[in-house]
mmCIF file of C-alpha atoms in Angstrom:
data_model
loop_
_atom_site.group_PDB
_atom_site.id
_atom_site.type_symbol
_atom_site.label_atom_id
_atom_site.label_comp_id
_atom_site.label_asym_id
_atom_site.label_seq_id
_atom_site.Cartn_x
_atom_site.Cartn_y
_atom_site.Cartn_z
ATOM 1 C CA LYS A 150 39.356 -39.551 -29.700
ATOM 2 C CA ALA A 151 36.830 -38.522 -31.738
ATOM 3 C CA GLY A 152 33.231 -38.175 -29.623
ATOM 4 C CA VAL A 153 29.702 -39.001 -31.292
ATOM 5 C CA THR A 154 29.002 -36.843 -34.006
ATOM 6 C CA GLN A 155 25.623 -36.326 -35.227
ATOM 7 C CA THR A 156 24.405 -35.124 -38.746
ATOM 8 C CA PRO A 157 22.708 -32.882 -39.534
ATOM 9 C CA ARG A 158 22.765 -30.710 -36.409
ATOM 10 C CA TYR A 159 19.811 -28.704 -37.585
ATOM 11 C CA LEU A 160 17.198 -29.349 -40.000
ATOM 12 C CA ILE A 161 13.860 -27.533 -40.988
ATOM 13 C CA LYS A 162 10.890 -29.724 -42.307
ATOM 14 C CA THR A 163 7.148 -29.433 -43.126
ATOM 15 C CA ARG A 164 4.649 -31.800 -41.720
ATOM 16 C CA GLY A 165 4.385 -34.808 -44.036
ATOM 17 C CA GLN A 166 7.655 -34.869 -44.506
ATOM 18 C CA GLN A 167 10.045 -37.576 -43.830
ATOM 19 C CA VAL A 168 13.705 -37.314 -42.523
ATOM 20 C CA THR A 169 16.624 -38.940 -41.998
ATOM 21 C CA LEU A 170 19.427 -38.369 -39.060
ATOM 22 C CA SER A 171 22.390 -39.672 -38.821
ATOM 23 C CA CYS A 172 24.705 -40.698 -35.930
ATOM 24 C CA SER A 173 28.743 -41.987 -36.421
ATOM 25 C CA PRO A 174 29.429 -43.513 -32.446
ATOM 26 C CA ILE A 175 32.977 -43.183 -30.665
ATOM 27 C CA SER A 176 35.380 -45.739 -32.125
ATOM 28 C CA GLY A 177 34.895 -48.909 -30.829
ATOM 29 C CA HIS A 178 31.602 -48.302 -29.558
ATOM 30 C CA ARG A 179 29.042 -50.849 -30.779
ATOM 31 C CA SER A 180 26.059 -49.928 -28.916
ATOM 32 C CA VAL A 181 24.026 -46.805 -30.158
ATOM 33 C CA SER A 182 20.801 -45.145 -28.852
ATOM 34 C CA TRP A 183 18.669 -42.651 -29.737
ATOM 35 C CA TYR A 184 16.542 -39.772 -27.323
ATOM 36 C CA GLN A 185 14.079 -37.357 -27.988
ATOM 37 C CA GLN A 186 14.089 -34.252 -25.977
ATOM 38 C CA THR A 187 11.562 -31.842 -25.785
ATOM 39 C CA PRO A 188 10.523 -29.159 -23.114
ATOM 40 C CA GLY A 189 7.582 -30.800 -22.226
ATOM 41 C CA GLN A 190 8.526 -34.591 -22.224
ATOM 42 C CA GLY A 191 12.212 -34.418 -21.269
ATOM 43 C CA LEU A 192 14.332 -36.687 -22.687
ATOM 44 C CA GLN A 193 12.824 -39.968 -23.795
ATOM 45 C CA PHE A 194 14.215 -43.340 -25.344
ATOM 46 C CA LEU A 195 13.837 -44.241 -28.546
ATOM 47 C CA PHE A 196 15.671 -47.177 -29.554
ATOM 48 C CA GLU A 197 18.717 -48.764 -29.205
ATOM 49 C CA TYR A 198 21.283 -50.942 -31.740
ATOM 50 C CA PHE A 199 23.943 -53.125 -31.004
ATOM 51 C CA SER A 200 25.848 -54.959 -33.883
ATOM 52 C CA GLU A 201 23.012 -53.892 -36.168
ATOM 53 C CA THR A 202 20.505 -55.288 -34.528
ATOM 54 C CA GLN A 203 17.374 -53.488 -32.353
ATOM 55 C CA ARG A 204 17.540 -54.717 -28.946
ATOM 56 C CA ASN A 205 15.376 -52.357 -27.210
ATOM 57 C CA LYS A 206 12.629 -49.704 -28.527
ATOM 58 C CA GLY A 207 10.831 -47.143 -26.665
ATOM 59 C CA ASN A 208 7.216 -46.038 -26.756
ATOM 60 C CA PHE A 209 7.192 -44.600 -30.056
ATOM 61 C CA PRO A 210 4.996 -44.899 -32.932
ATOM 62 C CA GLY A 211 5.858 -46.880 -36.162
ATOM 63 C CA ARG A 212 6.570 -43.685 -37.550
ATOM 64 C CA PHE A 213 10.017 -43.645 -36.055
ATOM 65 C CA SER A 214 12.596 -46.168 -37.100
ATOM 66 C CA GLY A 215 16.131 -46.363 -37.241
ATOM 67 C CA ARG A 216 18.935 -48.711 -38.494
ATOM 68 C CA GLN A 217 22.618 -49.609 -37.774
ATOM 69 C CA PHE A 218 25.459 -50.555 -40.121
ATOM 70 C CA SER A 219 27.923 -52.970 -40.114
ATOM 71 C CA ASN A 220 30.650 -49.958 -38.970
ATOM 72 C CA SER A 221 28.471 -49.283 -36.347
ATOM 73 C CA ARG A 222 26.916 -45.883 -37.896
ATOM 74 C CA SER A 223 23.507 -45.565 -37.016
ATOM 75 C CA GLU A 224 20.195 -43.514 -38.316
ATOM 76 C CA MET A 225 17.229 -43.040 -37.487
ATOM 77 C CA ASN A 226 14.200 -42.076 -39.818
ATOM 78 C CA VAL A 227 10.972 -40.354 -38.828
ATOM 79 C CA SER A 228 8.003 -40.610 -41.600
ATOM 80 C CA THR A 229 4.545 -38.461 -41.922
ATOM 81 C CA LEU A 230 6.158 -35.884 -39.380
ATOM 82 C CA GLU A 231 3.818 -34.190 -37.059
ATOM 83 C CA LEU A 232 4.441 -31.161 -35.662
ATOM 84 C CA GLY A 233 4.992 -32.837 -32.219
ATOM 85 C CA ASP A 234 8.043 -34.457 -33.912
ATOM 86 C CA SER A 235 9.713 -31.149 -33.232
ATOM 87 C CA ALA A 236 12.723 -31.727 -30.632
ATOM 88 C CA LEU A 237 16.214 -32.689 -30.145
ATOM 89 C CA TYR A 238 17.450 -35.848 -31.326
ATOM 90 C CA LEU A 239 20.383 -36.844 -29.518
ATOM 91 C CA CYS A 240 22.293 -39.825 -30.289
ATOM 92 C CA ALA A 241 24.920 -41.669 -27.787
ATOM 93 C CA SER A 242 27.085 -44.690 -27.953
ATOM 94 C CA SER A 243 28.176 -47.433 -25.151
ATOM 95 C CA TRP A 244 31.003 -49.876 -25.408
ATOM 96 C CA SER A 245 29.074 -51.446 -22.476
ATOM 97 C CA GLN A 246 27.001 -54.405 -23.563
ATOM 98 C CA ARG A 247 24.268 -53.833 -20.600
ATOM 99 C CA LEU A 248 25.067 -50.582 -19.743
ATOM 100 C CA ASN A 249 25.107 -51.860 -15.908
ATOM 101 C CA THR A 250 27.896 -50.085 -14.919
ATOM 102 C CA GLY A 251 28.693 -47.744 -18.124
ATOM 103 C CA GLU A 252 27.705 -44.619 -19.211
ATOM 104 C CA LEU A 253 26.678 -43.109 -22.804
ATOM 105 C CA PHE A 254 28.747 -40.699 -24.410
ATOM 106 C CA PHE A 255 25.985 -38.092 -26.499
ATOM 107 C CA GLY A 256 26.510 -36.232 -29.433
ATOM 108 C CA GLU A 257 25.344 -32.718 -29.654
ATOM 109 C CA GLY A 258 22.028 -33.716 -31.152
ATOM 110 C CA SER A 259 20.354 -32.574 -34.452
ATOM 111 C CA ARG A 260 17.439 -30.233 -33.608
ATOM 112 C CA LEU A 261 14.293 -30.866 -35.877
ATOM 113 C CA THR A 262 11.873 -28.400 -36.591
ATOM 114 C CA VAL A 263 8.700 -29.298 -38.422
ATOM 115 C CA LEU A 264 6.400 -26.361 -39.795
ATOM 116 C CA GLY B 215 7.162 -48.947 -14.058
ATOM 117 C CA ASN B 216 10.835 -47.147 -13.810
ATOM 118 C CA SER B 217 10.780 -43.254 -13.356
ATOM 119 C CA VAL B 218 12.838 -40.624 -12.240
ATOM 120 C CA THR B 219 11.800 -37.755 -10.327
ATOM 121 C CA GLN B 220 13.625 -34.539 -9.913
ATOM 122 C CA MET B 221 13.262 -31.410 -8.081
ATOM 123 C CA GLU B 222 11.716 -28.457 -10.315
ATOM 124 C CA GLY B 223 13.580 -25.899 -11.159
ATOM 125 C CA PRO B 224 14.950 -23.440 -12.263
ATOM 126 C CA VAL B 225 17.681 -22.837 -9.289
ATOM 127 C CA THR B 226 19.554 -19.650 -9.336
ATOM 128 C CA LEU B 227 22.624 -19.379 -6.833
ATOM 129 C CA SER B 228 25.307 -16.724 -6.129
ATOM 130 C CA GLU B 229 28.864 -18.202 -6.758
ATOM 131 C CA GLU B 230 30.107 -20.002 -3.931
ATOM 132 C CA ALA B 231 26.666 -20.878 -2.885
ATOM 133 C CA PHE B 232 25.717 -24.434 -1.791
ATOM 134 C CA LEU B 233 23.568 -26.660 -4.346
ATOM 135 C CA THR B 234 21.421 -29.642 -3.546
ATOM 136 C CA ILE B 235 19.568 -31.058 -6.278
ATOM 137 C CA ASN B 236 16.883 -33.633 -4.959
ATOM 138 C CA CYS B 237 16.470 -36.769 -7.043
ATOM 139 C CA THR B 238 14.273 -39.579 -6.330
ATOM 140 C CA TYR B 239 13.738 -43.100 -8.224
ATOM 141 C CA THR B 240 11.181 -45.941 -8.080
ATOM 142 C CA ALA B 241 12.126 -48.699 -6.167
ATOM 143 C CA THR B 242 12.082 -51.480 -9.359
ATOM 144 C CA GLY B 243 15.053 -53.530 -8.432
ATOM 145 C CA TYR B 244 18.730 -52.738 -7.863
ATOM 146 C CA PRO B 245 19.818 -49.878 -10.989
ATOM 147 C CA SER B 246 22.727 -47.925 -11.477
ATOM 148 C CA LEU B 247 22.018 -44.286 -11.162
ATOM 149 C CA PHE B 248 23.359 -41.037 -12.999
ATOM 150 C CA TRP B 249 23.585 -37.479 -12.973
ATOM 151 C CA TYR B 250 23.882 -36.075 -16.403
ATOM 152 C CA VAL B 251 24.908 -32.335 -17.440
ATOM 153 C CA GLN B 252 24.620 -30.703 -20.310
ATOM 154 C CA TYR B 253 26.007 -27.294 -21.359
ATOM 155 C CA PRO B 254 24.351 -24.755 -23.419
ATOM 156 C CA GLY B 255 24.496 -26.035 -26.752
ATOM 157 C CA GLU B 256 26.032 -29.530 -26.181
ATOM 158 C CA GLY B 257 24.700 -33.020 -25.606
ATOM 159 C CA LEU B 258 24.688 -34.462 -22.274
ATOM 160 C CA GLN B 259 27.954 -35.786 -20.076
ATOM 161 C CA LEU B 260 27.923 -37.974 -17.335
ATOM 162 C CA LEU B 261 28.661 -35.888 -14.468
ATOM 163 C CA LEU B 262 28.464 -38.945 -11.822
ATOM 164 C CA LYS B 263 27.322 -42.707 -11.166
ATOM 165 C CA ALA B 264 26.751 -44.976 -8.530
ATOM 166 C CA THR B 265 26.190 -48.740 -8.908
ATOM 167 C CA LYS B 266 24.921 -49.817 -5.503
ATOM 168 C CA ALA B 267 23.406 -49.161 -2.394
ATOM 169 C CA ASP B 268 25.897 -46.534 -0.263
ATOM 170 C CA ASP B 269 27.806 -45.510 -3.127
ATOM 171 C CA LYS B 270 29.100 -42.435 -3.355
ATOM 172 C CA GLY B 271 29.869 -40.868 -6.750
ATOM 173 C CA SER B 272 32.062 -37.794 -7.454
ATOM 174 C CA ASN B 273 33.663 -35.443 -9.960
ATOM 175 C CA LYS B 274 34.366 -31.531 -10.382
ATOM 176 C CA GLY B 275 33.203 -31.277 -6.550
ATOM 177 C CA PHE B 276 29.906 -32.519 -6.925
ATOM 178 C CA GLU B 277 28.844 -35.656 -4.803
ATOM 179 C CA ALA B 278 25.802 -37.703 -4.991
ATOM 180 C CA THR B 279 25.063 -40.550 -2.662
ATOM 181 C CA TYR B 280 23.137 -43.737 -3.564
ATOM 182 C CA ARG B 281 20.505 -43.910 -0.790
ATOM 183 C CA LYS B 282 18.430 -47.717 -1.140
ATOM 184 C CA GLU B 283 16.331 -46.732 1.975
ATOM 185 C CA THR B 284 14.909 -42.939 0.979
ATOM 186 C CA THR B 285 15.157 -44.205 -2.614
ATOM 187 C CA SER B 286 17.354 -41.100 -3.179
ATOM 188 C CA PHE B 287 20.335 -39.493 -5.644
ATOM 189 C CA HIS B 288 20.876 -35.894 -4.226
ATOM 190 C CA LEU B 289 23.262 -34.284 -5.699
ATOM 191 C CA GLU B 290 25.135 -31.498 -3.704
ATOM 192 C CA LYS B 291 28.322 -29.233 -4.331
ATOM 193 C CA GLY B 292 29.806 -27.284 -1.701
ATOM 194 C CA SER B 293 30.588 -23.939 -3.706
ATOM 195 C CA VAL B 294 29.179 -23.611 -7.346
ATOM 196 C CA GLN B 295 30.735 -21.459 -10.116
ATOM 197 C CA VAL B 296 29.252 -19.580 -13.211
ATOM 198 C CA SER B 297 30.871 -22.337 -15.159
ATOM 199 C CA ASP B 298 28.440 -24.857 -13.228
ATOM 200 C CA SER B 299 25.626 -23.237 -15.096
ATOM 201 C CA ALA B 300 24.194 -25.841 -16.877
ATOM 202 C CA VAL B 301 21.221 -28.506 -17.098
ATOM 203 C CA TYR B 302 21.502 -31.552 -14.759
ATOM 204 C CA PHE B 303 19.763 -34.928 -15.396
ATOM 205 C CA CYS B 304 19.313 -37.425 -12.690
ATOM 206 C CA ALA B 305 18.615 -41.208 -14.463
ATOM 207 C CA ARG B 306 18.869 -44.296 -13.918
ATOM 208 C CA ASN B 307 18.717 -47.941 -15.420
ATOM 209 C CA SER B 308 17.114 -50.584 -15.637
ATOM 210 C CA ALA B 309 18.323 -53.210 -13.113
ATOM 211 C CA GLY B 310 18.236 -56.905 -13.914
ATOM 212 C CA GLY B 311 20.971 -56.167 -17.014
ATOM 213 C CA THR B 312 18.690 -55.669 -19.337
ATOM 214 C CA SER B 313 18.849 -51.663 -19.921
ATOM 215 C CA TYR B 314 20.414 -52.070 -23.482
ATOM 216 C CA GLY B 315 21.250 -48.436 -23.781
ATOM 217 C CA LYS B 316 18.035 -47.053 -22.031
ATOM 218 C CA LEU B 317 18.148 -44.801 -19.340
ATOM 219 C CA THR B 318 15.007 -42.938 -17.433
ATOM 220 C CA PHE B 319 15.549 -39.240 -16.980
ATOM 221 C CA GLY B 320 14.155 -37.229 -14.767
ATOM 222 C CA GLN B 321 12.470 -34.033 -16.096
ATOM 223 C CA GLY B 322 15.829 -31.902 -16.032
ATOM 224 C CA THR B 323 16.677 -28.712 -13.637
ATOM 225 C CA ILE B 324 18.125 -26.154 -14.740
ATOM 226 C CA LEU B 325 20.980 -23.957 -12.715
ATOM 227 C CA THR B 326 21.761 -20.833 -12.845
ATOM 228 C CA VAL B 327 24.933 -19.130 -11.108
ATOM 229 C CA HIS B 328 25.355 -15.684 -10.951
ATOM 230 C CA PRO B 329 28.769 -14.056 -10.009
#
């Protein structure tokens, strides 16, 4: 069964621009989470969607937003890009509603470089 | 709040050496604990997990025991291989059943195994 697919894999933007990243979860998974990975801050939780509803949100500014579609595919958007937004953005899907005993299945990530 | 602390790396070992990567977590509730591994150029994948005190998670020769009294979840392997070279992340969820896709990760430990 296909894994979590993220597109694009690499992209370069300039400050002030906006970017949209896409994530297709494993078939049957209804929960999609997004993480930002940087050398300095490590892995930080952005937000999680389940059945098109955002259920959880990390401590990121409002420039970071996301949504989920009825087929569970998700997108995240970053507006007014800053140099510090350069990172690997990881999407993860899960079948578990509460992640008490479940696991996250990660995609390979979208590497964003902001110049 | 919830946090996870891992031993700082990088860790460099010779093949067949014994591996320990220390991990401690804040004692907030009764979380599930995880070890994830990230191979070069890939996303994270679950290595093992433990959901309650004294549970031992194991996979691919790696083991970790959930120690509530010391709030630890140290990763061990008796004989590492070159193919184990990767970044290892310890993580916890938010105890209480409201994780909703959010894991708190340690900063990661880079492991390099030489032939």
